[in-house]
Short mmCIF file of C-alpha atoms in Angstrom, two decimals:
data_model
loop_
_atom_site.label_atom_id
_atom_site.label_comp_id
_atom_site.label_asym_id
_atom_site.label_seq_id
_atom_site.Cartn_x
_atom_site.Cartn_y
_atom_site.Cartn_z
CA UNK H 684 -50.91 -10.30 15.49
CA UNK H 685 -53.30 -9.10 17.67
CA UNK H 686 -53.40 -11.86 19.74
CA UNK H 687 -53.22 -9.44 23.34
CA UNK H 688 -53.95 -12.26 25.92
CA UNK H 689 -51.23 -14.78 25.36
CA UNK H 690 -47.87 -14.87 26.13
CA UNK H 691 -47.13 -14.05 22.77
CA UNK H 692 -47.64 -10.36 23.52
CA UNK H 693 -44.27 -10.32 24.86
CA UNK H 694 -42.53 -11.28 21.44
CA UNK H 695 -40.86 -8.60 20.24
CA UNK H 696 -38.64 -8.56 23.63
CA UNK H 697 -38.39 -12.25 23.54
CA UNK H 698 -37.28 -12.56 20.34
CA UNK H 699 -34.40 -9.77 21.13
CA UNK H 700 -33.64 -11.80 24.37
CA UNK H 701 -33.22 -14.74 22.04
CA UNK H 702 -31.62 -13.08 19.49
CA UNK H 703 -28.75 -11.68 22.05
CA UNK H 704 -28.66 -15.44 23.46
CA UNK H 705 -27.98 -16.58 19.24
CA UNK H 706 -24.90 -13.24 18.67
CA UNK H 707 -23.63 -14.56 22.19
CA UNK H 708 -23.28 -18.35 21.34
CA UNK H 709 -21.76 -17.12 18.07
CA UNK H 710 -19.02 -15.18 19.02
CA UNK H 711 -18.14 -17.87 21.83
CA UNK H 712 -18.00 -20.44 19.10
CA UNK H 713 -15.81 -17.94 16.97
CA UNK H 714 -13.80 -16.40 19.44
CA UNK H 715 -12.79 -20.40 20.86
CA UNK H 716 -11.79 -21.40 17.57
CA UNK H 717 -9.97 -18.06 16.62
CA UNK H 718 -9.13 -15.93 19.28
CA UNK H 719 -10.61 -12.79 20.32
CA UNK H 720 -8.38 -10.83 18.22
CA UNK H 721 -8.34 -13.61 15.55
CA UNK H 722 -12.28 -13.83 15.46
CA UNK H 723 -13.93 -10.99 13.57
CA UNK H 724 -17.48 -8.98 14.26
CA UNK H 725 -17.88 -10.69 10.67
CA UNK H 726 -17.27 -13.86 11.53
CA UNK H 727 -20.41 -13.61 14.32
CA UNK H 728 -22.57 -11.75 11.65
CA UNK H 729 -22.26 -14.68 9.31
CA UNK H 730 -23.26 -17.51 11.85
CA UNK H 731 -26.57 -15.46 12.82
CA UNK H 732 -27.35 -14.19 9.33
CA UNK H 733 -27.01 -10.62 10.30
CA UNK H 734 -25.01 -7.72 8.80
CA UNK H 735 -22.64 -6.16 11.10
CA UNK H 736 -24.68 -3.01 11.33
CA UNK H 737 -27.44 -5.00 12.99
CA UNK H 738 -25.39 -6.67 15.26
CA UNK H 739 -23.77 -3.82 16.69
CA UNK H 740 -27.68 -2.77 17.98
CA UNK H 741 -27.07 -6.05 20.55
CA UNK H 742 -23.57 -4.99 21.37
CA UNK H 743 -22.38 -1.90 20.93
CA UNK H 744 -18.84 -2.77 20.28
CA UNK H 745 -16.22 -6.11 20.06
CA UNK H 746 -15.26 -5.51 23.34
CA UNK H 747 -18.70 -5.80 24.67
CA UNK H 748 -19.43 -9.41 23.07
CA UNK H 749 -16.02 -10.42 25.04
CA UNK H 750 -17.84 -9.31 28.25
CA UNK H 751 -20.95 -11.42 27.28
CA UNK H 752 -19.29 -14.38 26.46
CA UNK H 753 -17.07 -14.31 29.33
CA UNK H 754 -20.40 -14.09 31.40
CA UNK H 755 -21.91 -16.79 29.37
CA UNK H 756 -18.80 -19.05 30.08
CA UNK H 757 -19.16 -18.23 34.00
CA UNK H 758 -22.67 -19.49 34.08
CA UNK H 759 -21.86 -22.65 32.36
CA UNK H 760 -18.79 -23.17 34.42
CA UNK H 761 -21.27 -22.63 37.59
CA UNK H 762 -23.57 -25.76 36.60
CA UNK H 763 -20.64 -28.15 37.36
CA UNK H 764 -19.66 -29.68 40.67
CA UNK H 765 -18.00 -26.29 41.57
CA UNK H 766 -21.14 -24.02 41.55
CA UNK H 767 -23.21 -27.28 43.45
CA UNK H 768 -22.04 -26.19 46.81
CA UNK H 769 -19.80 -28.85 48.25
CA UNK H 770 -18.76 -31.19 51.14
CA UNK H 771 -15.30 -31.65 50.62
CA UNK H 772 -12.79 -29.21 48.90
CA UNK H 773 -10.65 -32.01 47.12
CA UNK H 774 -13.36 -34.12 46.12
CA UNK H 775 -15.15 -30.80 44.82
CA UNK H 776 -11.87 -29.50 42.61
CA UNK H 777 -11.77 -33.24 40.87
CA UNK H 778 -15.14 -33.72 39.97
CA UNK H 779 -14.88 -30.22 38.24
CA UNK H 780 -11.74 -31.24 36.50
CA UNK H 781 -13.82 -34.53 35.44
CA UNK H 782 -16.76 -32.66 34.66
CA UNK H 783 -14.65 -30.25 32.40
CA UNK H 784 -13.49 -33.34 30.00
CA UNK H 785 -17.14 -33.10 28.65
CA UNK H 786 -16.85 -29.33 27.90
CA UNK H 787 -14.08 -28.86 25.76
CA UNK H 788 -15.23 -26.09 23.89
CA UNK H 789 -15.55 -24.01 27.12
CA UNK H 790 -11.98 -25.35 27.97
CA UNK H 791 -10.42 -24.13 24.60
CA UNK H 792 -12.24 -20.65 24.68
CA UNK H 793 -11.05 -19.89 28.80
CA UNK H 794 -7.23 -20.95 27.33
CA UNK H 795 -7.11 -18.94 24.29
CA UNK H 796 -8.66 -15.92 25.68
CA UNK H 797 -6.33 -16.63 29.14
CA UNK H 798 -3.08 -16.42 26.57
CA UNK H 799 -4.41 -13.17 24.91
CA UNK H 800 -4.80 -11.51 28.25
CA UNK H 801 -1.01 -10.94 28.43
CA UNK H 802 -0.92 -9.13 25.43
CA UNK H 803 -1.43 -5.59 25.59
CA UNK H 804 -4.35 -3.10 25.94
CA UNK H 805 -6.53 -6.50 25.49
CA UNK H 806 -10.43 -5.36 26.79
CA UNK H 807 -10.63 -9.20 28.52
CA UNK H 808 -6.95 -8.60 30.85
CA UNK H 809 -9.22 -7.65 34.00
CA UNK H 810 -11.98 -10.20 34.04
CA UNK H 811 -8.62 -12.61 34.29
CA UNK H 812 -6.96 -10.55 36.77
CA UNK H 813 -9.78 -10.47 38.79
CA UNK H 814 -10.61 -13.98 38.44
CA UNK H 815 -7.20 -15.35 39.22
CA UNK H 816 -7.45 -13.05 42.22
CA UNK H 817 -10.90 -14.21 43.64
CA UNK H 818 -9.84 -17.70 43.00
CA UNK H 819 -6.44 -17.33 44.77
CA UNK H 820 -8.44 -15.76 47.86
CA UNK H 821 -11.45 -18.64 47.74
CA UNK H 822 -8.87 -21.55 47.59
CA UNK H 823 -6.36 -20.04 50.23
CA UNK H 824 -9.53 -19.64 52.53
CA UNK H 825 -10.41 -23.28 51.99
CA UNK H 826 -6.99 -24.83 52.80
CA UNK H 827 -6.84 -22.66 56.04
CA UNK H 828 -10.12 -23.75 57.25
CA UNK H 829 -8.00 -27.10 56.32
CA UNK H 830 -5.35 -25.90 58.11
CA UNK H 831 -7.61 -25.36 61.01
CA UNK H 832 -9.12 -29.06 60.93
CA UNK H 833 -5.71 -30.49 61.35
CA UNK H 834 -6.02 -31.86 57.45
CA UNK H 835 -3.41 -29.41 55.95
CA UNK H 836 0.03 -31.44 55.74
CA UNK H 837 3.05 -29.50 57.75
CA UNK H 838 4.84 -26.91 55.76
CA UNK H 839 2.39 -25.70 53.16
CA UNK H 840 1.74 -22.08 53.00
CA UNK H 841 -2.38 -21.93 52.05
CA UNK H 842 -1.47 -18.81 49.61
CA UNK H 843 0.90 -20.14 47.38
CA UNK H 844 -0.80 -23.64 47.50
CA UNK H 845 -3.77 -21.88 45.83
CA UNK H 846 -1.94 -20.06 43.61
CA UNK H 847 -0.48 -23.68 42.37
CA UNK H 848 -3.63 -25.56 42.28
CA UNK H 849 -5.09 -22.49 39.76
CA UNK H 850 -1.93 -22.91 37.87
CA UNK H 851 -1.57 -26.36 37.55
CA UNK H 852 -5.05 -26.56 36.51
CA UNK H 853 -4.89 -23.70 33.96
CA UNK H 854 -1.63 -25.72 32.90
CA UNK H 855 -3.02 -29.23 32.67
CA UNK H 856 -5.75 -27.80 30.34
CA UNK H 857 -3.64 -26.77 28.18
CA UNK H 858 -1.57 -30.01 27.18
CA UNK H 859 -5.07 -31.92 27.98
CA UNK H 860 -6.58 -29.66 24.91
CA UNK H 861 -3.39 -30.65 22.88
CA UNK H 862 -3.00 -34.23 24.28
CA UNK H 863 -6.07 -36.28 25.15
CA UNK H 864 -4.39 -38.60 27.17
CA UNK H 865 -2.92 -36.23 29.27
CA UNK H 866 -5.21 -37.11 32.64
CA UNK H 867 -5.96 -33.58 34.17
CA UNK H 868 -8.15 -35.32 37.05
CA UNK H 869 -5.53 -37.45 38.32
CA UNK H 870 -2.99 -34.85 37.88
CA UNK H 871 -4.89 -32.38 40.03
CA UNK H 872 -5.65 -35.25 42.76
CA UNK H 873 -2.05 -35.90 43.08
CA UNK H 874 -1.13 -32.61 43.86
CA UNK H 875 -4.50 -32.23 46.33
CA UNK H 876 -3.01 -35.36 48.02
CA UNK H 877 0.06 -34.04 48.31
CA UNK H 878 -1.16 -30.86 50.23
CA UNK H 879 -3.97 -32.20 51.82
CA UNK H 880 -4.32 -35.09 54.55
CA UNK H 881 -7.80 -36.83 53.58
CA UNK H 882 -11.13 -36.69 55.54
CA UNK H 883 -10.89 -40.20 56.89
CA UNK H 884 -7.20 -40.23 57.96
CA UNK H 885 -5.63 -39.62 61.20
CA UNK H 886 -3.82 -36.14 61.27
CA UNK H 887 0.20 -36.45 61.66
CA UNK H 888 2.44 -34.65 62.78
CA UNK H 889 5.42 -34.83 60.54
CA UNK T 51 31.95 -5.47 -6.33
CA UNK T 52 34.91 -7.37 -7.72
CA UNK T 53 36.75 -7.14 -4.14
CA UNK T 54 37.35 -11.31 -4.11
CA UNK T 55 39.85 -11.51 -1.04
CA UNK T 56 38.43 -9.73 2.00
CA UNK T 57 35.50 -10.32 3.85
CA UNK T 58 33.26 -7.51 2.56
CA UNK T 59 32.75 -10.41 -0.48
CA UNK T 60 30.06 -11.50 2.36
CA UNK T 61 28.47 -8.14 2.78
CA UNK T 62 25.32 -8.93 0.87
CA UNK T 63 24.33 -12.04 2.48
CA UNK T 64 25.74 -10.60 6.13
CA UNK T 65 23.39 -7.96 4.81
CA UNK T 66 20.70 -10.10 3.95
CA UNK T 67 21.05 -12.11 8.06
CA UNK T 68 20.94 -8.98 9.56
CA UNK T 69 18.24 -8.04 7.57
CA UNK T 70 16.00 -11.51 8.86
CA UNK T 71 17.07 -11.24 12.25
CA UNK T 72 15.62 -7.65 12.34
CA UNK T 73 12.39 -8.81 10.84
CA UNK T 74 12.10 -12.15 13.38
CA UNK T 75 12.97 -9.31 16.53
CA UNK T 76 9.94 -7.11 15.05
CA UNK T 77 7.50 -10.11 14.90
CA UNK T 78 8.48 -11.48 18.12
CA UNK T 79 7.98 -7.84 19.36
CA UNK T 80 4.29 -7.98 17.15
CA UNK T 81 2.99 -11.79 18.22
CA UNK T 82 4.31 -11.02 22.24
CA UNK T 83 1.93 -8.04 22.36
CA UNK T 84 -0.76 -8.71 19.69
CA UNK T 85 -0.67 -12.61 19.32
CA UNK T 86 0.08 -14.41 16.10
CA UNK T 87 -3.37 -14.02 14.93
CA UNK T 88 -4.05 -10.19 16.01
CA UNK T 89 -0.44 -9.07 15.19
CA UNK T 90 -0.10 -8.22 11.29
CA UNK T 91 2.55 -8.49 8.35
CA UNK T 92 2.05 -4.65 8.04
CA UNK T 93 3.15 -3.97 11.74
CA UNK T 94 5.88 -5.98 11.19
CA UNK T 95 6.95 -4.49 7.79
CA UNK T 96 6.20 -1.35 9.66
CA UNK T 97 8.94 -1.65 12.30
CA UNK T 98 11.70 -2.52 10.53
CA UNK T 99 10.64 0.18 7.27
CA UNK T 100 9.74 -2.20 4.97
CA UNK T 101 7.17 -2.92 2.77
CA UNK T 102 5.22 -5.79 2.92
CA UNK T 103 6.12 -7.27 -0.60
CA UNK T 104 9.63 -6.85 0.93
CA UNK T 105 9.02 -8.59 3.73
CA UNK T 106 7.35 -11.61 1.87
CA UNK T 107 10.66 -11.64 -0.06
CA UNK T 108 12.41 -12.71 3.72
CA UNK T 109 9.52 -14.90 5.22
CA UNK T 110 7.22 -16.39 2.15
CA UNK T 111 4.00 -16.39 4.72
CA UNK T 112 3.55 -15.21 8.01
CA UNK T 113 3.40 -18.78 9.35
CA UNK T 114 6.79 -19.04 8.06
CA UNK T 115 7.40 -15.75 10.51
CA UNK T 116 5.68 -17.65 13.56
CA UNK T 117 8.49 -20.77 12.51
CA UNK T 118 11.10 -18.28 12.97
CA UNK T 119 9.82 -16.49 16.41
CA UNK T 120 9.29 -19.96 17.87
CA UNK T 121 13.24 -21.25 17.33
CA UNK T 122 14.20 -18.13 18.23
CA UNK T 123 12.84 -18.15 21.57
CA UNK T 124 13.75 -21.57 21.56
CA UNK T 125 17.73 -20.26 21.21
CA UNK T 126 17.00 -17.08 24.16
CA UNK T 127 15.12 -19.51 26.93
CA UNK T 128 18.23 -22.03 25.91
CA UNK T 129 20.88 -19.87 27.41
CA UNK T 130 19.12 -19.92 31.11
CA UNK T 131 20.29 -22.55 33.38
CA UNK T 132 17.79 -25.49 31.90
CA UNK T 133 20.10 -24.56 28.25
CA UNK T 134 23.30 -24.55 30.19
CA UNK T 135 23.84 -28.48 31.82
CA UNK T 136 23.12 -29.45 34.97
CA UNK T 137 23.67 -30.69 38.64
CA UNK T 138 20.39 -31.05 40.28
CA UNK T 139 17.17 -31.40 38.30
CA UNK T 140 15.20 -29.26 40.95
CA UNK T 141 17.64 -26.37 41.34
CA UNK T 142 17.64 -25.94 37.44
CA UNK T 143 14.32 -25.79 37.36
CA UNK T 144 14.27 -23.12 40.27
CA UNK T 145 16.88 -21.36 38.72
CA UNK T 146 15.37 -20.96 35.80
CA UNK T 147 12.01 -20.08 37.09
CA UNK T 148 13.99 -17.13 38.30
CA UNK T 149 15.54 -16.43 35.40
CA UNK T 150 12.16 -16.22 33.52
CA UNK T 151 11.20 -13.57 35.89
CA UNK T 152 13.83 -11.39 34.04
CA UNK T 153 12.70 -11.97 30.29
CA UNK T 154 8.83 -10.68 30.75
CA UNK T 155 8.71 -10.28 26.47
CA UNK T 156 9.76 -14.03 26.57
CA UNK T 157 7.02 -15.31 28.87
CA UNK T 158 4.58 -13.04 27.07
CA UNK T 159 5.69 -14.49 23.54
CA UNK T 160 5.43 -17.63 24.97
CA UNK T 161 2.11 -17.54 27.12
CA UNK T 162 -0.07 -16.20 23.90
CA UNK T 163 0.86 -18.17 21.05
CA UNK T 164 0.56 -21.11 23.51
CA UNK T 165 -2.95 -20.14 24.23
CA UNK T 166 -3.55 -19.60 20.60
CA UNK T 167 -1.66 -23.22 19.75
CA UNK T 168 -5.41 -24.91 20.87
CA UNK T 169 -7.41 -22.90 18.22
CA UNK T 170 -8.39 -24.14 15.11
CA UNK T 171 -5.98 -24.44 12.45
CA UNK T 172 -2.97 -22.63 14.07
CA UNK T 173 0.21 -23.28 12.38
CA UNK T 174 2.07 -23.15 15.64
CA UNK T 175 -0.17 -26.07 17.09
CA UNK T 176 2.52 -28.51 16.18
CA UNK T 177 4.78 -26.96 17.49
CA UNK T 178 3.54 -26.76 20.98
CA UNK T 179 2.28 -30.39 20.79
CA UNK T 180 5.85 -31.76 20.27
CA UNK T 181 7.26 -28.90 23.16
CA UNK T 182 4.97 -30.22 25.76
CA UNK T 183 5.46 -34.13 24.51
CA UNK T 184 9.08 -33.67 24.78
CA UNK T 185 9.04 -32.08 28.43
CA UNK T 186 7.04 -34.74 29.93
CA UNK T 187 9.62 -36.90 28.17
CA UNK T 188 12.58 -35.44 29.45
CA UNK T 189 10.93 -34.85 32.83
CA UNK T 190 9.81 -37.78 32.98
CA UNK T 191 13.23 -39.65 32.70
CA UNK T 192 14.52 -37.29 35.14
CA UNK T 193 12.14 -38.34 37.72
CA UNK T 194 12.97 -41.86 37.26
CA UNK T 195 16.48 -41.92 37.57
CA UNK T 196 15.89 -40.23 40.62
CA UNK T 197 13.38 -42.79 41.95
CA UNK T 198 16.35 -45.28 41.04
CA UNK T 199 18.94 -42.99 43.77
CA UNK T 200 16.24 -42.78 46.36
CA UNK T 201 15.02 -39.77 45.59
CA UNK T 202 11.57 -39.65 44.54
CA UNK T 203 9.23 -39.58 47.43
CA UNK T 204 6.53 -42.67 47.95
CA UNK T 205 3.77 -43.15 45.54
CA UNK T 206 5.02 -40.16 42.90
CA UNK T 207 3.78 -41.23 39.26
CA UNK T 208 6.64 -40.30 37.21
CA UNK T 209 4.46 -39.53 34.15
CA UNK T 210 1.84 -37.60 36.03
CA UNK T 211 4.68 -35.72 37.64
CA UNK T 212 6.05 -34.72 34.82
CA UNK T 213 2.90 -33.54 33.40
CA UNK T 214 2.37 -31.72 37.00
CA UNK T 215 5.54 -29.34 37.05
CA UNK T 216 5.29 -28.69 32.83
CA UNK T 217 1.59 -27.86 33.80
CA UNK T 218 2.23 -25.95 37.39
CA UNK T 219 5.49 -23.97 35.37
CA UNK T 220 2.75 -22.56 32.08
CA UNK T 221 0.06 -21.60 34.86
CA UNK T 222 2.25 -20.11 37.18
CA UNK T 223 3.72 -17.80 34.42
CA UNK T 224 0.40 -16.69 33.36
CA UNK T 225 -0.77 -15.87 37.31
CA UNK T 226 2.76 -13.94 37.32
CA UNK T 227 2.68 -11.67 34.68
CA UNK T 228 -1.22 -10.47 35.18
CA UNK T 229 0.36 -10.19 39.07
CA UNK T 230 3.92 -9.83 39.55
CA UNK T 231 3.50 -10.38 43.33
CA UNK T 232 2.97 -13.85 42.33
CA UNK T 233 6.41 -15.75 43.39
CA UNK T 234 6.61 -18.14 40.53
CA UNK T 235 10.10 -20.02 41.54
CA UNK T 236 9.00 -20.42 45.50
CA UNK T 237 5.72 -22.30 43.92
CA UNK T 238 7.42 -24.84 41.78
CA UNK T 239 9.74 -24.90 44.46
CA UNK T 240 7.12 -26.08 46.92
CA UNK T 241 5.86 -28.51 44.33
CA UNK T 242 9.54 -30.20 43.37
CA UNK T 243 10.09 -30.39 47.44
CA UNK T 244 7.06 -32.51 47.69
CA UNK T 245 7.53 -35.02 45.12
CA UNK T 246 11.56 -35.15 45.47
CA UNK T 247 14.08 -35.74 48.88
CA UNK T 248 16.49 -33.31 48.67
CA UNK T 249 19.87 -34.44 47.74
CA UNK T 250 21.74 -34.51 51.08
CA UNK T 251 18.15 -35.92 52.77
CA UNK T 252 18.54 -39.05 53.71
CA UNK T 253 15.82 -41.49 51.64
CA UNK T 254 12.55 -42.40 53.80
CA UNK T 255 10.76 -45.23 53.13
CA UNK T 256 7.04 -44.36 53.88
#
């Protein structure tokens, strides 16, 4: 206990680091398989032996676990292909959607909590908002730097074409979660292909 | 009581319908702005002035509530264009992608429970894995009796298609209602025009 000269001095904020890191994985786990209205502070408490009371000296309130876990799915989303920087746009948005078919749990929580944000005075609507907005923006830039190289087919407006490739992809999830063989990667690359005029093929025209 | 010959011998059980469908318009009120899981029996029993033991005497379980919401908006989305026959696969679907812009409570309804449907054990699950089964179905068969007039363009996977537009259509709808800006039909617009030659186009073979 009075061990001053190893790292163990700096327990007692380690262990509340790593007791934050245990609530957070907890109410991820709860609020994918119930909801964020359907999952209770309880339901957390239980999984990290802790009565609510305690619990609420992490976070403060419901709300504020939403905000961590949304964070916490961010960062995980970040270590796939996506968050690796990329070479090519297509190849980048397919290699996600592959990578994603090991992360189901991550998958189920973004779709349940994406369905609740429609519902009123839910504490989670503007993360979505805002995400669906940044992502919109990001992918529209993309294609028109696409645009630019020539490798954009004729006719396709860069804005909506983002806003379709975030749909379609929030939309394939969905019967991919409820349907394993539904093949999200392929469906994604045929609408890519559809928009986009690959890397190693002449431009057209027409 | 004894009045055998006129048609108030049908009051009770006109009584009793009216009675249900009042209940199934407060839960689909309850689940569109709550979600199944966060919306109660009490708010329900609450909006149409009943108690809940009365309640349970209509619908034996809430699940059996979420049974009744679901056909319902079954019946409403059936009397849009998609409900009412059709000429041209891609104009219905246009169509009614416009005519979902005008029954926001229905997309709502419809966008949480189906986030919801991938939780664990939701009773509506079932229903929303034989919805999206029978789309890519009846999509599906769509797509290839227009491949067999000419009309589906080069290299379009009926299947994945039809997985594509059911997928595009659930995303798109969630984009729109967190941003109304979002033009829904002109999306799934762009998307049918790329995988289908219009009708009085005249078939390309490459």
């Amino acid at each position: 206990m009075s061990n001053v000269d190893t790292p163990r001095r700096r327990g007692p904020y380690a262990k509340s680091a790593e007791r934050r890191r245990s609530i957070v994985d907890a109410a991820f786990e709860v609020f994918a398989s119930r909801g964020y209205r359907g999952g209770s502070l309880q339901d957390v408490a239980d999984r990290v032996g802790l009565s609510q009371t305690s619990l609420l000296h992490y976070f403060p309130s419901k709300r504020d676990l939403l905000v961590a876990v949304l964070n916490k799915r961010d960062a995980e989303a970040d270590t796939g292909p996506i968050g690796q920087g990329h070479v090519d746009f297509e190849t980048t948005l397919v290699e996600q959607a592959r990578y994603n078919e090991g992360i189901p749990g991550l998958i189920e929580l973004y779709s349940v909590l994406c369905g609740e944000a429609v519902t009123t005075d839910y504490p989670g609507r503007d993360y979505f908002v805002a995400r669906f907005a940044r992502l919109r923006e990001e992918y529209s830039a993309e294609l028109i730097q696409l645009r630019e190289q020539g490798r954009l087919r004729p006719g396709v407006d860069p804005e909506r074409a983002a806003s379709s490739i975030v749909a379609l992809w929030d939309g394939i999830q969905l019967q991919w979660l409820l349907d394993p063989n539904v093949d999200m990667a392929a469906c994604l690359k045929d609408f890519l292909d559809s928009i986009i005029v690959p890397a190693d093929a002449t431009p057209t025209a027409s």
